[in-house]
Amino acid sequence: MAATQLRATVPSPIQDDPAPTANKHIIIFKHPGYPDEYDQNVLLQLYAWDSPNGGLHAGTALLACTLIACNAWNGYLTRERDGPRLELHHDDVLSAQEYYFHVPNFSVGPIASVKNDSPFRYPIYPSFRHWTFPHRHIPTQWREQNETDIFGSVTTIPPSVSAVTAAVLHRDKYCIVSKCRDYIERAHLCPRNELDWFRENGLRRYNAQIHMSGDAIVDDMANALAMRADIHRAFDDCNFVLVPKCGHWTVHFLEKTYDLGPMYHNRPIEVASVPTEFILTRFAWAIFPLVKPFMEQGLGRIVKIREQRGQEFYEVVKELDTASFAQMTATNRGRSNSPKKRKATDPLPPIAEAKHLCTSLYHETDEMQAPTSGPNQRSEDGHAPDLSFSPGTPVKFHHTLNPSLGHAVGILPQGPRTEDDDEIDRLSALRMNELRKRRPRDSTLLCCDYSLAEKANALGIPGRPEYGGGHLCPKCLGFEDAYECDE
């Protein structure tokens, strides 16, 4: 009888290939408008892992400084505060320990080099939240990476938000970094918790489904890539970004890791299926936290921030001290898998037509009216209640008792919310997230429209009795919820 044969132990990932992230080289970028003493002008520090002796990709470094300096596309680097401008190509390598990033002061005319004692104290964006997306100024090297039809590989547009994850995994086939097929997830490029920024900067124009509205606009498949679970976590922790190098999209690590950095830094990858604009957004989102030490140095900093005046937003240049910056950033940024909860009072977007058998037609008038159909009425196909409206008493929307789409949703009376209400919302959101994971990954197996079912719940309209009073069939809802409905 043959004996069991064991394979060799898994080799260390860094034995045969020297790890580019093993060195401790750091390159410092300084703001020439502030004093050198006590590191008062250290704008940005980046690890130099693009050459064995400590070098940094010039295009990546220059872009990071450019975005921080209020999208200063005319900015340039010098070796000394008053040194000559460095003529750099995108794929050159920076090897000095420190550089100065200058922006010409157009109040006195553009200058090629700084020859006076008072370099321009140009403003910076203090955080990603205040950064303005440069729609018309995408760097040439970035745009050239996606010259082909970015949706050429997508055969069908996902019918609803619930099918986006399945569509992204079907499109990318495997993790775009490791090429593994186990435990891959949908990774947002612009995180969900930046919904307000996404909307204010008009990034919906780059979505595959431009008609999407509400919170769902950040859940478009154009704003996502497939990644293995641990790599997705590193991505959301700002450990790495995706940048163009030598004509290829490349993984570029910003922080130290035990294995991922040594394994994947400077590895070419394929991401031709998403718009460059979303990849640039993620780059900026990961870079701006590195500016925090500069803002906390104790001196007043000249910044450009976005302020709301009435119904309009304006960019304002002002001096911001440490205390004001701390107050501005008091709310810590969460991970991208924690979306903002839609408020019960948010307006419902109009729906042109029902897309699946388990939902029916919605109409939106200037004033939403109470539905005329009773809870037991059905549409002609026998699946869902008639949701058309006729003149009557206006519907008042209150917070739903249970946002799970598998159960009938009661409507609470008006009144102040309590801590118990918040806890119910939190548990319901966690439960819904787990149920979504149990749905089929093949979008063709999903027969219900999740977004329309969600709107029906918001209206407080009961679903089918055989669905437990909900609007999703057991197959789309998930096996766990189907079991609970049977009970």
Short mmCIF file of N, CA, C and O in Angstrom, two decimals, residues 211-213 348-356 359-364 449 451-452 455:
data_model
loop_
_atom_site.label_atom_id
_atom_site.label_comp_id
_atom_site.label_asym_id
_atom_site.label_seq_id
_atom_site.Cartn_x
_atom_site.Cartn_y
_atom_site.Cartn_z
N HIS A 211 -27.56 56.53 -13.92
CA HIS A 211 -28.88 56.89 -13.40
C HIS A 211 -29.04 56.57 -11.93
O HIS A 211 -30.05 56.91 -11.32
N MET A 212 -28.06 55.92 -11.32
CA MET A 212 -28.16 55.57 -9.90
C MET A 212 -28.19 56.84 -9.05
O MET A 212 -27.60 57.86 -9.41
N SER A 213 -28.85 56.78 -7.92
CA SER A 213 -28.98 57.94 -7.05
C SER A 213 -28.94 57.51 -5.60
O SER A 213 -28.89 56.32 -5.29
N LEU A 348 -37.01 59.62 -1.96
CA LEU A 348 -36.83 58.40 -2.74
C LEU A 348 -36.63 58.77 -4.20
O LEU A 348 -37.38 59.58 -4.75
N PRO A 349 -35.65 58.20 -4.88
CA PRO A 349 -35.43 58.53 -6.28
C PRO A 349 -36.52 57.96 -7.16
O PRO A 349 -37.08 56.90 -6.88
N PRO A 350 -36.87 58.61 -8.25
CA PRO A 350 -37.90 58.08 -9.15
C PRO A 350 -37.40 56.83 -9.86
O PRO A 350 -36.24 56.71 -10.19
N ILE A 351 -38.30 55.90 -10.12
CA ILE A 351 -37.97 54.65 -10.79
C ILE A 351 -38.77 54.59 -12.09
O ILE A 351 -39.99 54.75 -12.09
N ALA A 352 -38.09 54.39 -13.19
CA ALA A 352 -38.76 54.37 -14.49
C ALA A 352 -39.58 53.10 -14.69
O ALA A 352 -40.68 53.14 -15.20
N GLU A 353 -38.99 51.97 -14.29
CA GLU A 353 -39.72 50.74 -14.52
C GLU A 353 -39.18 49.65 -13.62
O GLU A 353 -38.06 49.71 -13.15
N ALA A 354 -39.99 48.67 -13.35
CA ALA A 354 -39.54 47.53 -12.56
C ALA A 354 -38.67 46.64 -13.42
O ALA A 354 -38.90 46.48 -14.60
N LYS A 355 -37.65 46.04 -12.79
CA LYS A 355 -36.70 45.25 -13.57
C LYS A 355 -36.85 43.75 -13.32
O LYS A 355 -36.28 42.96 -14.06
N HIS A 356 -37.54 43.35 -12.25
CA HIS A 356 -37.61 41.93 -11.93
C HIS A 356 -39.02 41.54 -11.54
O HIS A 356 -39.88 42.39 -11.28
N THR A 359 -40.92 42.72 -8.04
CA THR A 359 -41.25 44.11 -7.74
C THR A 359 -42.19 44.61 -8.81
O THR A 359 -42.36 44.01 -9.86
N SER A 360 -42.82 45.75 -8.58
CA SER A 360 -43.73 46.32 -9.56
C SER A 360 -43.47 47.80 -9.71
O SER A 360 -42.60 48.36 -9.05
N LEU A 361 -44.27 48.43 -10.58
CA LEU A 361 -44.00 49.80 -10.99
C LEU A 361 -44.23 50.80 -9.87
O LEU A 361 -45.20 50.73 -9.15
N TYR A 362 -43.27 51.76 -9.74
CA TYR A 362 -43.41 52.86 -8.81
C TYR A 362 -43.64 54.13 -9.63
O TYR A 362 -43.12 54.28 -10.71
N HIS A 363 -44.39 55.06 -9.06
CA HIS A 363 -44.56 56.37 -9.67
C HIS A 363 -44.25 57.42 -8.61
O HIS A 363 -44.52 57.22 -7.44
N GLU A 364 -43.68 58.53 -9.01
CA GLU A 364 -43.38 59.60 -8.08
C GLU A 364 -44.06 60.87 -8.58
O GLU A 364 -43.86 61.29 -9.72
N ASP A 449 -35.11 42.57 -7.49
CA ASP A 449 -34.43 43.86 -7.52
C ASP A 449 -34.31 44.38 -6.09
O ASP A 449 -35.28 44.81 -5.48
N SER A 451 -32.83 47.06 -4.78
CA SER A 451 -33.04 48.48 -4.53
C SER A 451 -34.52 48.83 -4.51
O SER A 451 -34.97 49.64 -3.69
N LEU A 452 -35.32 48.23 -5.41
CA LEU A 452 -36.75 48.50 -5.41
C LEU A 452 -37.44 47.90 -4.19
O LEU A 452 -38.37 48.49 -3.63
N LYS A 455 -36.99 50.29 -1.36
CA LYS A 455 -37.90 51.43 -1.42
C LYS A 455 -39.30 51.04 -0.95
O LYS A 455 -39.99 51.83 -0.29
#
